[in-house]
């Protein structure tokens, strides 16, 4: 049930037409109306930014399908209401018993006043709920299954419930007595709360099991006492919704019309003062305060809408923002609200967009880039200013589309009453700020009397801290179009009004924003309280032409995770870098362990790496930054793919910014984590289809590949590692070194032989040498568990020898110089075996040196 409709319906019943706007007018208003002379942005349509909240029902079948949904929602709502009445009535018997003692909590008269008509109202709704639920269950059982004939049963014409609603409405007189007694009952509750500590404890900790999971929610006595008052105003709206979805030919139509007439008549005769909803003091004497607000994307109705969200001390309020037109003030329309008491939060990430969504985003970004280029070219002269104004208007519309369709993070809100809403955000950092703020307020929060929602919504214009949606085009001064424009929200003066455009432009003229390529190397983390699989999310600000967020792969389960992974961003007008450290739990929600932000300054960043240690709450993360300024190309339709299989190792390590490819490190780490006790590890192959699937994912998305690697069978993981070396175009030990290694084996003295072998290894390219050393150390650790896994050094040398080094391909005309295959295999195995027998192998360098000159020491921020 839409609460705005409830409020409008009540005001209508109270004959307050000035405050009423038709549902169609409200719901079909866009967040930002496009000017009449604006050109359509084909193939993008501004109407896709926002949609009507209520779909139009055309056929009787659609109406009856919607009617069934409405009836199910009514049943769920009635069940919640009955539990609330049960919680309200629970202390009644004890209070009555206490009234006959020498020290009563309430007198008999006070008990009668507080609970007047509540038991009768509960019985009425219990009878209505039972009858409605029984008929719905019977109807659902009689519905045909898939493939069966629907006929009249499926259409729902035989489901008759109008008599139940008419019977309930005929008993609404019970509410008349309750409403007349309500203010006196509230006075008794407030007076006894102040005077009697026993009643105060009761009045501030009423409990109810609400929701499908029977979550226990805490209420104040006054909040529960308000529930019937709130419920009776919804009766007309419930009937109106049901009547809208009931065809005129249905047997219920006339009955529901009569019930609606009686309900309206009852409400019009009740003189309920709206002051009962205003000026509410929260639990423990607190006043309602605005704690945070901002623009988010609301996906609660299946479509995406830009909304302004307000977080108060005791509730979340979602509103529709209507931007001020000339000579008018900004306006807000009520969307929905959720009490914070018992509110549960859950966030998830969906980084993988379907191809059509990715193409849509590319089209939007390309349009934005083109419009900004046009603004830069026509910024001078009166004619140019007029063109710039039109282009800026279009840029605002396209940016709004991008903000609406680009979010990938979902924040789910679940209320104990059964209501749920879904918010979408593009930034994990911003999502975590919202989550922290809401979670802090939900701790020990008690549900209180809800406010007058229309009054609270109208007050948003004065209370808001975020003045406008985060549209970059509206944040930049007109005199700075030719230079990268800052993207932070426009600063506010002390009276919470935006500073003038001139003031804002002057305040940022001296700032140098980054435009070019920003590289972030994420090395390692320390400070974890317990071993975990952790990844780091990095975000940058600036214009939305390019991807502004990237994540490392998930580390192995460790107290000291290492990544040594480079993330690269194309930035335009970047001023801030944000990092979040996230723990990834199998089958559970990811948890943000800490976050921080770093100011990006062109004077401190250059093309040399600068190493820093950043404090993210309990976790310290070591990163290196460098920046290369250059003109930016238009946004690309697809992210560049960097395949790793069948690619020379020097190319893979260069594009990854490492010395040992991530596929080698991740597979080896995973084998060591859960495969050292596996009998025949590296000898027994995994499923070839699973191995090839992982190979494909490694070629397209490293983070996704590592996530799948964590869940794959360990023999599949070992198979991926072997496949990588087999498919290298050039063997890990270059083919031209084969003869030198063969001659080294002929040296009889063991020490001299090792010196010769390592001399040949030292002459190999750095990525080849370090990867070979990394694999040797890994295989030595595998052989240390040979009593369990049965893999000795010679077994491992036999498996890996032919993959790690190979004889040069015989040139045409020199076939006689080729070596017999059996001799080649023996030499391959012997070379690897000799290296594996070395007890003091040099350590492998897994990452490139990101440290700068001596003056650029590690810093702590």
mmCIF file of N, CA, C and O in Angstrom, residues 47 50 55 95 157 179 214 290-291 311 326 361 428 435 530 602 608 657 666 683 707 735 761 771 853 861:
data_model
loop_
_atom_site.group_PDB
_atom_site.id
_atom_site.type_symbol
_atom_site.label_atom_id
_atom_site.label_comp_id
_atom_site.label_asym_id
_atom_site.label_seq_id
_atom_site.Cartn_x
_atom_site.Cartn_y
_atom_site.Cartn_z
ATOM 1 N N UNK A 47 12.466 9.836 -20.731
ATOM 2 C CA UNK A 47 11.415 9.190 -19.959
ATOM 3 C C UNK A 47 11.921 7.938 -19.265
ATOM 4 O O UNK A 47 11.315 7.456 -18.325
ATOM 5 N N UNK A 50 12.631 7.943 -15.227
ATOM 6 C CA UNK A 50 11.611 7.723 -14.216
ATOM 7 C C UNK A 50 10.366 7.185 -14.898
ATOM 8 O O UNK A 50 10.102 7.484 -16.059
ATOM 9 N N UNK A 55 1.177 0.943 -12.616
ATOM 10 C CA UNK A 55 0.925 0.534 -13.986
ATOM 11 C C UNK A 55 -0.552 0.631 -14.345
ATOM 12 O O UNK A 55 -1.424 0.525 -13.492
ATOM 13 N N UNK A 95 -2.021 -5.649 34.405
ATOM 14 C CA UNK A 95 -2.343 -4.327 34.948
ATOM 15 C C UNK A 95 -3.678 -4.342 35.678
ATOM 16 O O UNK A 95 -3.841 -3.667 36.714
ATOM 17 N N UNK A 157 -12.676 -14.879 -11.113
ATOM 18 C CA UNK A 157 -14.024 -14.327 -10.991
ATOM 19 C C UNK A 157 -14.793 -14.986 -9.850
ATOM 20 O O UNK A 157 -15.713 -14.404 -9.291
ATOM 21 N N UNK A 179 -11.246 6.382 18.980
ATOM 22 C CA UNK A 179 -10.720 7.688 18.579
ATOM 23 C C UNK A 179 -11.140 8.767 19.576
ATOM 24 O O UNK A 179 -10.350 9.638 19.948
ATOM 25 N N UNK A 214 9.642 -13.715 12.481
ATOM 26 C CA UNK A 214 9.233 -13.447 13.857
ATOM 27 C C UNK A 214 10.264 -12.604 14.594
ATOM 28 O O UNK A 214 10.579 -12.829 15.753
ATOM 29 N N UNK A 290 17.393 15.454 11.696
ATOM 30 C CA UNK A 290 17.903 14.974 10.419
ATOM 31 C C UNK A 290 19.385 14.657 10.581
ATOM 32 O O UNK A 290 20.184 15.514 10.945
ATOM 33 N N UNK A 291 19.759 13.398 10.297
ATOM 34 C CA UNK A 291 21.135 12.952 10.499
ATOM 35 C C UNK A 291 21.939 12.919 9.203
ATOM 36 O O UNK A 291 23.147 13.140 9.203
ATOM 37 N N UNK A 311 17.579 10.576 6.327
ATOM 38 C CA UNK A 311 17.727 9.720 7.501
ATOM 39 C C UNK A 311 17.518 10.563 8.753
ATOM 40 O O UNK A 311 18.315 11.463 9.057
ATOM 41 N N UNK A 326 11.746 28.434 -12.717
ATOM 42 C CA UNK A 326 11.933 29.873 -12.539
ATOM 43 C C UNK A 326 10.819 30.462 -11.674
ATOM 44 O O UNK A 326 9.639 30.311 -11.939
ATOM 45 N N UNK A 361 25.030 2.108 -21.331
ATOM 46 C CA UNK A 361 25.901 2.998 -20.562
ATOM 47 C C UNK A 361 26.957 3.636 -21.454
ATOM 48 O O UNK A 361 27.294 4.816 -21.295
ATOM 49 N N UNK A 428 30.616 2.090 -3.471
ATOM 50 C CA UNK A 428 30.621 1.271 -2.261
ATOM 51 C C UNK A 428 30.954 2.128 -1.045
ATOM 52 O O UNK A 428 30.463 1.883 0.055
ATOM 53 N N UNK A 435 25.154 2.826 5.305
ATOM 54 C CA UNK A 435 24.950 1.650 6.162
ATOM 55 C C UNK A 435 25.394 1.931 7.593
ATOM 56 O O UNK A 435 24.708 1.563 8.556
ATOM 57 N N UNK A 530 41.441 -11.748 12.415
ATOM 58 C CA UNK A 530 41.387 -13.180 12.155
ATOM 59 C C UNK A 530 41.571 -13.424 10.662
ATOM 60 O O UNK A 530 41.326 -12.528 9.855
ATOM 61 N N UNK A 602 47.968 17.208 -7.879
ATOM 62 C CA UNK A 602 48.885 17.098 -9.012
ATOM 63 C C UNK A 602 50.316 17.430 -8.613
ATOM 64 O O UNK A 602 51.267 16.901 -9.191
ATOM 65 N N UNK A 608 56.476 8.822 -11.302
ATOM 66 C CA UNK A 608 57.215 7.894 -10.445
ATOM 67 C C UNK A 608 56.280 7.380 -9.363
ATOM 68 O O UNK A 608 55.457 8.120 -8.839
ATOM 69 N N UNK A 657 51.576 -5.455 -14.328
ATOM 70 C CA UNK A 657 52.461 -4.704 -13.444
ATOM 71 C C UNK A 657 53.077 -5.564 -12.366
ATOM 72 O O UNK A 657 53.244 -5.125 -11.217
ATOM 73 N N UNK A 666 47.935 -17.123 -7.910
ATOM 74 C CA UNK A 666 46.647 -17.488 -7.320
ATOM 75 C C UNK A 666 46.445 -19.006 -7.308
ATOM 76 O O UNK A 666 45.943 -19.566 -6.325
ATOM 77 N N UNK A 683 49.372 -34.770 -10.261
ATOM 78 C CA UNK A 683 49.432 -35.972 -11.078
ATOM 79 C C UNK A 683 48.037 -36.369 -11.562
ATOM 80 O O UNK A 683 47.861 -36.788 -12.697
ATOM 81 N N UNK A 707 37.607 -15.660 -7.743
ATOM 82 C CA UNK A 707 36.447 -16.060 -6.950
ATOM 83 C C UNK A 707 36.014 -17.482 -7.302
ATOM 84 O O UNK A 707 35.714 -18.287 -6.419
ATOM 85 N N UNK A 735 63.979 -21.191 -24.899
ATOM 86 C CA UNK A 735 64.506 -22.356 -25.626
ATOM 87 C C UNK A 735 65.991 -22.223 -25.931
ATOM 88 O O UNK A 735 66.710 -23.231 -25.970
ATOM 89 N N UNK A 761 70.145 -19.405 -15.307
ATOM 90 C CA UNK A 761 68.860 -18.859 -14.868
ATOM 91 C C UNK A 761 68.935 -17.337 -14.724
ATOM 92 O O UNK A 761 67.989 -16.619 -15.073
ATOM 93 N N UNK A 771 59.309 -16.016 -12.094
ATOM 94 C CA UNK A 771 58.212 -16.981 -12.134
ATOM 95 C C UNK A 771 58.735 -18.399 -11.934
ATOM 96 O O UNK A 771 58.122 -19.208 -11.206
ATOM 97 N N UNK A 853 62.450 7.265 -5.400
ATOM 98 C CA UNK A 853 63.748 7.625 -4.851
ATOM 99 C C UNK A 853 63.691 7.727 -3.339
ATOM 100 O O UNK A 853 62.635 7.696 -2.729
ATOM 101 N N UNK A 861 48.990 7.627 6.346
ATOM 102 C CA UNK A 861 47.933 8.637 6.215
ATOM 103 C C UNK A 861 46.738 8.219 7.051
ATOM 104 O O UNK A 861 46.395 7.059 7.080
#
